Coordinates of C-alpha atoms in Angstrom, one line a residue:
Chain V
M20 CA -1.4 -6.1 32.5
M21 CA 0.1 -9.0 30.6
Q22 CA 0.0 -8.7 26.8
G23 CA -2.3 -11.1 25.0
R24 CA -0.8 -13.9 22.8
F25 CA -0.7 -13.3 19.0
L26 CA -1.4 -16.6 17.2
T27 CA -1.6 -17.0 13.5
I28 CA -2.8 -19.9 11.3
E29 CA -1.3 -20.2 7.9
G30 CA -1.5 -22.5 4.8
I31 CA -2.7 -22.6 1.2
E32 CA -6.3 -22.8 0.1
G33 CA -8.1 -26.0 1.2
V34 CA -5.9 -27.1 4.1
G35 CA -8.7 -26.4 6.5
K36 CA -7.6 -23.0 8.0
S37 CA -11.1 -21.6 8.6
T38 CA -12.3 -24.9 10.2
Q39 CA -9.3 -24.9 12.5
V40 CA -9.6 -21.3 13.4
A41 CA -13.2 -21.9 14.5
R42 CA -12.3 -25.0 16.4
L43 CA -9.3 -23.4 18.1
S44 CA -11.5 -20.5 19.1
A45 CA -14.1 -22.8 20.6
A46 CA -11.4 -24.7 22.5
L47 CA -9.9 -21.5 23.8
T48 CA -13.3 -20.3 25.0
E49 CA -13.7 -23.5 26.8
C50 CA -10.4 -22.9 28.6
G51 CA -11.5 -19.4 29.5
V52 CA -9.0 -17.7 27.3
G53 CA -10.3 -14.3 26.2
H54 CA -9.5 -13.9 22.5
V55 CA -10.6 -12.3 19.2
V56 CA -10.7 -14.1 15.9
T57 CA -9.7 -12.1 12.8
R58 CA -8.3 -12.6 9.3
E59 CA -6.0 -11.0 6.7
P60 CA -6.2 -9.3 4.4
G61 CA -8.9 -7.4 6.4
G62 CA -10.0 -7.6 10.0
T63 CA -11.5 -4.1 10.3
P64 CA -14.1 -2.4 8.1
L65 CA -11.5 -0.2 6.3
A66 CA -9.0 -3.1 5.9
E67 CA -11.8 -5.2 4.5
R68 CA -12.4 -2.5 1.8
I69 CA -8.8 -3.0 0.8
R70 CA -9.3 -6.8 0.8
Q71 CA -12.0 -6.3 -1.8
L72 CA -9.6 -4.4 -4.0
V73 CA -7.0 -7.2 -3.7
L74 CA -9.2 -10.3 -4.0
V75 CA -11.9 -9.3 -6.4
G76 CA -10.7 -9.2 -10.0
Q77 CA -11.1 -5.9 -11.7
E78 CA -11.3 -4.9 -15.3
E79 CA -8.0 -3.2 -14.7
A80 CA -4.8 -5.2 -14.0
L81 CA -3.4 -5.0 -10.5
P82 CA 0.4 -5.0 -10.7
S83 CA 2.1 -7.4 -8.2
A84 CA 3.9 -4.5 -6.4
A85 CA 0.5 -2.8 -5.9
E86 CA -0.9 -6.1 -4.5
L87 CA 2.0 -6.3 -2.1
L88 CA 1.5 -2.7 -0.9
L89 CA -2.2 -3.1 -0.5
M90 CA -1.6 -6.2 1.7
F91 CA 0.7 -4.2 4.0
A92 CA -1.6 -1.1 4.0
A93 CA -4.5 -3.4 5.2
R94 CA -2.1 -4.9 7.7
S95 CA -1.0 -1.5 9.1
I96 CA -4.7 -0.6 9.7
H97 CA -5.4 -4.1 11.2
L98 CA -2.5 -3.8 13.6
A99 CA -3.3 -0.3 14.7
N100 CA -7.0 -0.6 15.0
L101 CA -7.5 -4.2 16.2
I102 CA -4.5 -6.4 16.9
E103 CA -2.4 -4.0 19.0
P104 CA -5.2 -2.7 21.2
N105 CA -6.4 -6.2 21.9
L106 CA -2.9 -7.5 22.7
S107 CA -2.4 -4.5 25.0
A108 CA -5.6 -5.3 26.8
G109 CA -4.4 -8.8 27.5
C110 CA -6.7 -10.4 24.9
W111 CA -5.3 -13.1 22.6
V112 CA -5.5 -12.5 18.9
V113 CA -6.1 -15.6 16.6
C114 CA -5.5 -14.5 13.0
D115 CA -6.3 -16.4 9.8
R116 CA -3.1 -15.5 7.8
F117 CA -0.5 -12.8 8.5
T118 CA 2.8 -11.7 7.1
D119 CA 4.0 -15.3 6.5
A120 CA 1.3 -15.4 3.8
T121 CA 2.7 -12.3 2.1
F122 CA 6.2 -14.0 1.9
A123 CA 4.5 -17.1 0.6
Y124 CA 2.0 -15.7 -1.9
Q125 CA 3.6 -12.4 -3.1
G126 CA 7.2 -13.7 -2.5
G127 CA 7.0 -17.4 -3.5
G128 CA 3.9 -17.3 -5.6
R129 CA 4.3 -14.0 -7.5
G130 CA 8.1 -14.0 -7.3
L131 CA 8.5 -10.6 -5.7
D132 CA 11.9 -9.8 -4.0
P133 CA 11.8 -11.1 -0.3
H134 CA 14.1 -8.2 0.6
H135 CA 11.4 -5.7 -0.4
I136 CA 8.9 -7.7 1.7
R137 CA 11.2 -7.5 4.7
Q138 CA 11.5 -3.7 4.2
L139 CA 7.7 -3.4 4.2
E140 CA 7.4 -5.7 7.2
F141 CA 9.7 -3.4 9.2
I142 CA 8.0 -0.2 8.1
V143 CA 4.6 -1.6 9.1
Q144 CA 5.3 -3.9 12.0
G145 CA 8.6 -2.8 13.5
E146 CA 9.5 -5.8 15.7
R147 CA 5.9 -7.1 16.0
R148 CA 5.7 -10.8 15.0
P149 CA 3.2 -13.5 15.9
D150 CA 4.1 -15.3 19.1
L151 CA 3.2 -18.6 17.5
T152 CA 2.2 -19.8 14.0
F153 CA 0.5 -23.0 13.0
L154 CA 1.3 -23.8 9.4
L155 CA -1.3 -26.3 8.1
D156 CA 0.5 -28.3 5.4
A157 CA -0.9 -30.7 2.8
P158 CA 0.0 -31.7 -0.8
V159 CA -1.2 -29.0 -3.2
E160 CA -3.4 -31.2 -5.3
L161 CA -5.2 -32.6 -2.3
A162 CA -5.7 -29.2 -0.8
L163 CA -7.0 -27.6 -4.0
A164 CA -9.4 -30.5 -4.6
R165 CA -10.8 -29.8 -1.1
A166 CA -11.0 -26.0 -1.9
R167 CA -12.9 -26.8 -5.1
R168 CA -15.4 -29.1 -3.4
R169 CA -16.0 -26.4 -0.7
N170 CA -16.6 -23.7 -3.4
G171 CA -18.8 -26.0 -5.3
G172 CA -18.2 -24.2 -8.5
A173 CA -18.8 -20.7 -7.1
D174 CA -16.7 -17.8 -8.2
T175 CA -13.1 -18.0 -7.3
D176 CA -11.0 -15.0 -6.1
R177 CA -7.9 -13.7 -7.8
F178 CA -5.7 -16.2 -5.9
E179 CA -7.9 -19.2 -6.1
S180 CA -7.9 -19.0 -9.9
E181 CA -4.1 -19.4 -10.0
R182 CA -2.6 -22.5 -11.3
L183 CA -1.0 -25.5 -9.6
D184 CA 2.6 -24.4 -9.9
F185 CA 1.7 -21.1 -8.3
F186 CA 0.5 -23.0 -5.2
E187 CA 3.5 -25.3 -5.2
R188 CA 5.7 -22.2 -5.0
V189 CA 3.5 -20.8 -2.2
R190 CA 3.7 -24.1 -0.2
C191 CA 7.5 -24.2 -0.7
A192 CA 7.9 -20.6 0.5
Y193 CA 5.8 -21.5 3.6
L194 CA 7.9 -24.6 4.4
D195 CA 11.1 -22.6 3.9
R196 CA 10.0 -20.0 6.4
A197 CA 9.0 -22.7 8.9
A198 CA 12.5 -24.3 8.5
A199 CA 14.1 -20.9 9.1
E200 CA 12.0 -20.2 12.2
P201 CA 11.2 -23.6 13.8
Q202 CA 10.6 -22.1 17.2
R203 CA 7.8 -19.9 16.0
I204 CA 6.3 -21.8 13.1
I205 CA 5.0 -25.2 13.8
V206 CA 4.2 -27.3 10.7
L207 CA 1.1 -29.5 11.2
D208 CA 0.0 -32.3 8.9
A209 CA -3.4 -31.0 7.6
V210 CA -4.4 -34.4 6.1
Q211 CA -5.3 -35.8 9.6
S212 CA -8.9 -35.3 10.9
A213 CA -10.1 -31.9 12.0
D214 CA -10.5 -33.3 15.5
A215 CA -7.0 -34.6 15.7
L216 CA -5.6 -31.4 14.3
C217 CA -7.3 -29.2 16.8
A218 CA -6.4 -31.5 19.7
L219 CA -2.7 -31.2 18.5
M220 CA -2.8 -27.4 18.5
M221 CA -4.3 -27.4 22.0
S222 CA -1.6 -29.8 23.3
I223 CA 1.1 -27.5 21.8
L224 CA -0.4 -24.5 23.6
K225 CA -0.3 -26.6 26.8
E226 CA 3.3 -27.6 26.2
Q227 CA 4.2 -23.9 25.8
A228 CA 2.4 -23.4 29.2
W229 CA 0.2 -20.8 27.5
I230 CA -2.9 -22.6 28.8
S231 CA -3.2 -25.1 31.7
Chain J
M161 CA 9.9 5.6 -31.1
M162 CA 11.0 8.4 -28.8
Q163 CA 9.7 8.2 -25.2
G164 CA 7.2 10.9 -24.2
R165 CA 8.2 13.4 -21.6
F166 CA 7.0 13.0 -18.0
L167 CA 6.2 16.3 -16.4
T168 CA 4.8 16.8 -12.9
I169 CA 3.3 19.9 -11.2
E170 CA 3.7 20.1 -7.5
G171 CA 2.7 22.4 -4.6
I172 CA 0.5 22.7 -1.6
E173 CA -3.3 23.4 -1.7
G174 CA -4.3 26.7 -3.2
V175 CA -1.1 27.5 -5.2
G176 CA -3.1 27.1 -8.5
K177 CA -1.9 23.6 -9.6
S178 CA -5.2 22.6 -11.3
T179 CA -5.4 25.9 -13.2
Q180 CA -1.8 25.6 -14.4
V181 CA -2.2 21.9 -15.4
A182 CA -5.2 22.9 -17.5
R183 CA -3.4 25.9 -19.1
L184 CA -0.2 24.0 -19.7
S185 CA -2.3 21.3 -21.4
A186 CA -4.0 23.9 -23.6
A187 CA -0.6 25.4 -24.5
L188 CA 0.9 22.0 -25.3
T189 CA -2.1 21.2 -27.5
E190 CA -1.5 24.4 -29.4
C191 CA 2.1 23.4 -30.0
G192 CA 0.9 20.0 -31.3
V193 CA 2.4 18.0 -28.4
G194 CA 0.4 14.8 -27.8
H195 CA -0.1 14.4 -24.1
V196 CA -2.4 13.0 -21.4
V197 CA -3.3 14.9 -18.2
T198 CA -3.6 12.9 -15.0
R199 CA -3.3 13.3 -11.3
E200 CA -2.2 11.5 -8.1
P201 CA -3.4 9.8 -6.0
G202 CA -5.5 8.3 -8.8
G203 CA -5.3 8.5 -12.5
T204 CA -7.0 5.2 -13.3
P205 CA -10.3 3.8 -12.1
L206 CA -8.7 1.4 -9.7
A207 CA -6.2 4.0 -8.4
E208 CA -9.1 6.4 -8.0
R209 CA -10.8 3.9 -5.7
I210 CA -7.6 3.9 -3.6
R211 CA -7.7 7.8 -3.7
Q212 CA -11.1 7.7 -2.1
L213 CA -9.8 5.5 0.8
V214 CA -7.0 8.0 1.4
L215 CA -8.8 11.3 1.0
V216 CA -12.2 10.7 2.4
G217 CA -12.2 10.6 6.2
Q218 CA -13.6 7.3 7.5
E219 CA -15.1 6.5 10.9
E220 CA -11.9 4.4 11.3
A221 CA -8.5 5.9 11.8
L222 CA -6.0 5.6 8.9
P223 CA -2.5 5.1 10.3
S224 CA 0.2 7.3 8.6
A225 CA 2.1 4.1 7.4
A226 CA -1.1 2.8 5.8
E227 CA -1.7 6.2 4.1
L228 CA 1.9 6.0 2.7
L229 CA 1.5 2.5 1.4
L230 CA -1.9 3.3 -0.2
M231 CA -0.3 6.3 -2.0
F232 CA 2.4 4.0 -3.4
A233 CA -0.1 1.2 -4.3
A234 CA -2.1 3.8 -6.3
R235 CA 1.1 5.0 -7.9
S236 CA 2.1 1.5 -8.9
I237 CA -1.2 1.0 -10.7
H238 CA -1.0 4.5 -12.2
L239 CA 2.5 3.8 -13.6
A240 CA 1.7 0.4 -15.0
N241 CA -1.7 1.1 -16.5
L242 CA -1.4 4.7 -17.7
I243 CA 2.0 6.5 -17.3
E244 CA 4.4 3.9 -18.7
P245 CA 2.2 2.9 -21.7
N246 CA 1.8 6.5 -22.7
L247 CA 5.5 7.4 -22.3
S248 CA 6.4 4.3 -24.3
A249 CA 4.0 5.4 -27.0
G250 CA 5.7 8.7 -27.3
C251 CA 2.9 10.6 -25.5
W252 CA 3.8 13.2 -22.9
V253 CA 2.3 12.7 -19.4
V254 CA 1.4 15.8 -17.4
C255 CA 0.7 14.8 -13.8
D256 CA -0.8 16.8 -11.0
R257 CA 1.4 15.6 -8.1
F258 CA 3.7 12.6 -8.0
T259 CA 6.3 11.2 -5.6
D260 CA 7.6 14.6 -4.5
A261 CA 4.2 15.1 -2.9
T262 CA 4.7 11.9 -0.9
F263 CA 8.0 13.1 0.4
A264 CA 6.4 16.5 1.2
Y265 CA 3.1 15.4 2.7
Q266 CA 3.8 12.0 4.3
G267 CA 7.5 12.8 5.0
G268 CA 7.4 16.5 5.8
G269 CA 3.8 16.8 6.9
R270 CA 3.2 13.5 8.7
G271 CA 6.9 13.1 9.8
L272 CA 7.4 9.6 8.3
D273 CA 11.0 8.5 7.8
P274 CA 12.2 9.6 4.3
H275 CA 14.4 6.5 4.2
H276 CA 11.2 4.4 4.2
I277 CA 9.7 6.6 1.4
R278 CA 12.9 6.1 -0.7
Q279 CA 12.6 2.3 -0.2
L280 CA 9.0 2.4 -1.5
E281 CA 10.0 4.7 -4.3
F282 CA 12.5 2.1 -5.5
I283 CA 10.1 -0.8 -5.1
V284 CA 7.4 0.9 -7.1
Q285 CA 9.3 3.0 -9.6
G286 CA 12.8 1.5 -10.0
E287 CA 14.7 4.3 -11.7
R288 CA 11.6 6.1 -13.1
R289 CA 11.5 9.8 -12.1
P290 CA 9.7 12.8 -13.7
D291 CA 11.8 14.4 -16.4
L292 CA 10.8 17.8 -15.1
T293 CA 8.8 19.1 -12.2
F294 CA 7.3 22.6 -11.7
L295 CA 7.0 23.3 -8.0
L296 CA 4.4 26.1 -7.6
D297 CA 5.4 27.9 -4.4
A298 CA 3.5 30.5 -2.3
P299 CA 3.4 31.5 1.3
V300 CA 1.2 29.0 3.2
E301 CA -1.4 31.5 4.5
L302 CA -1.9 33.0 1.1
A303 CA -2.3 29.6 -0.6
L304 CA -4.7 28.3 2.1
A305 CA -6.8 31.4 1.9
R306 CA -7.1 30.8 -1.9
A307 CA -8.0 27.1 -1.3
R308 CA -10.7 28.1 1.2
R309 CA -12.2 30.6 -1.2
R310 CA -12.2 28.0 -3.9
N311 CA -13.9 25.4 -1.7
G312 CA -16.4 28.0 -0.6
G313 CA -17.1 26.2 2.6
A314 CA -17.6 22.8 1.0
D315 CA -16.3 19.7 2.8
T316 CA -12.6 19.5 3.0
D317 CA -10.6 16.3 2.5
R318 CA -8.3 14.7 5.1
F319 CA -5.4 16.8 4.0
E320 CA -7.2 20.1 3.6
S321 CA -8.4 19.9 7.1
E322 CA -4.9 19.9 8.5
R323 CA -3.5 22.9 10.3
L324 CA -1.2 25.7 9.2
D325 CA 2.0 24.1 10.7
F326 CA 1.3 20.9 8.7
F327 CA 1.4 22.9 5.5
E328 CA 4.5 24.8 6.6
R329 CA 6.3 21.5 7.0
V330 CA 5.0 20.3 3.6
R331 CA 6.2 23.5 1.9
C332 CA 9.6 23.2 3.5
A333 CA 10.0 19.6 2.4
Y334 CA 9.1 20.6 -1.1
L335 CA 11.6 23.4 -1.1
D336 CA 14.3 21.1 0.3
R337 CA 13.7 18.6 -2.5
A338 CA 14.0 21.4 -5.1
A339 CA 17.3 22.6 -3.5
A340 CA 18.6 19.0 -3.7
E341 CA 17.5 18.5 -7.3
P342 CA 17.6 21.9 -9.0
Q343 CA 18.0 20.4 -12.5
R344 CA 14.7 18.5 -12.3
I345 CA 12.6 20.6 -9.9
I346 CA 12.0 24.2 -11.0
V347 CA 10.5 26.4 -8.3
L348 CA 8.0 29.0 -9.6
D349 CA 6.5 31.9 -7.8
A350 CA 2.8 31.1 -7.7
V351 CA 1.8 34.5 -6.5
Q352 CA 2.2 36.0 -10.1
S353 CA -0.8 35.9 -12.5
A354 CA -1.9 32.6 -14.0
D355 CA -1.1 34.0 -17.5
A356 CA 2.4 34.9 -16.5
L357 CA 3.0 31.6 -14.7
C358 CA 1.9 29.5 -17.7
A359 CA 4.0 31.6 -20.1
L360 CA 7.0 31.0 -17.8
M361 CA 6.5 27.2 -17.9
M362 CA 6.2 27.2 -21.7
S363 CA 9.4 29.3 -22.0
I364 CA 11.2 26.8 -19.8
L365 CA 10.1 24.0 -22.0
K366 CA 11.4 25.9 -25.0
E367 CA 14.8 26.5 -23.2
Q368 CA 15.0 22.8 -22.6
A369 CA 14.3 22.4 -26.4
W370 CA 11.4 20.1 -25.6
I371 CA 9.2 22.3 -27.8
S372 CA 10.0 24.7 -30.5

């Protein structure tokens, strides 16, 4: 049986990832492509418990190295219990964030050594990488304004409460990765309409001959 | 201010670690040595939440790599929030298990690559190592029989439910580490009486001129 495709959607808060994941899923269904939609950190009950440890602020400080290790622990569970079994069964996996986010947030944002992140990537993933990644890109101020409107003053998580320069570093790290791997990571202008953006993603999948 | 001493007690289930940690603590108190007693995985509220994820069997499988990363995530929190602040304040830290246990259980027991464990050790600890480690050693069958009596048929955790050959590999990995670092890791015969064992530990601390 042919392996399923592993597709990830990346970008900072407020670029419209969740919207595009939902639209892409609907468009794939319309094309008859069997797929699961999932997210990181999380994606399985056990990995979602780790997500809570990482995203919900505690009374106790969470060191950056611990945050990084928890991200990869959740990823290891997600890969073994959801992503790999689906890909092996020929099912596509559409994932809201993956390891590029770790390089962007923990590497770019928190300033952790990318060499350490690459070591962890190898320990957890071996040679497994997404087949294709859509990086939704927008200026930080614009994206964060959109995220704030969406939250409507609700509680922010440990990342959403970071400052502007943190997200500037995250965005830069994302764009650096896209520049280094232009075949895998496609940068898309997230300022365009949601309809146009989804149509563009589908046209790229057609270009790749993944769908007809 | 002088740094506190960092002392760890290691060994498989049933060798009497908890008893010896308690006795050593009482003996140190009698000598007027300020110290905290702690354990791994865990040692702080947040790290204890990770301990639960690792030790309590879930409906969902926990891959060995995830187990390894959770151990080091908990350790990172434990170091930052309890061990380092106490050592800096001149307080001794007596810890029931530390990274030697990871090499023994995840390396020896689960068969994970020791090179990956060393990479994680460096990411989380830098050059930090215990100043001295007491490895309580006993034949596996004898230790496990003692652990079973202690539990009295109560629920076992994910490690306690492992088989004999798992613990044989764990014990061998512990002894290999002691052979490689004889200055730091002192192997003690755990079959002797609890009184004799604690007296021996205290005499070693006197030999090292750590206590008078």
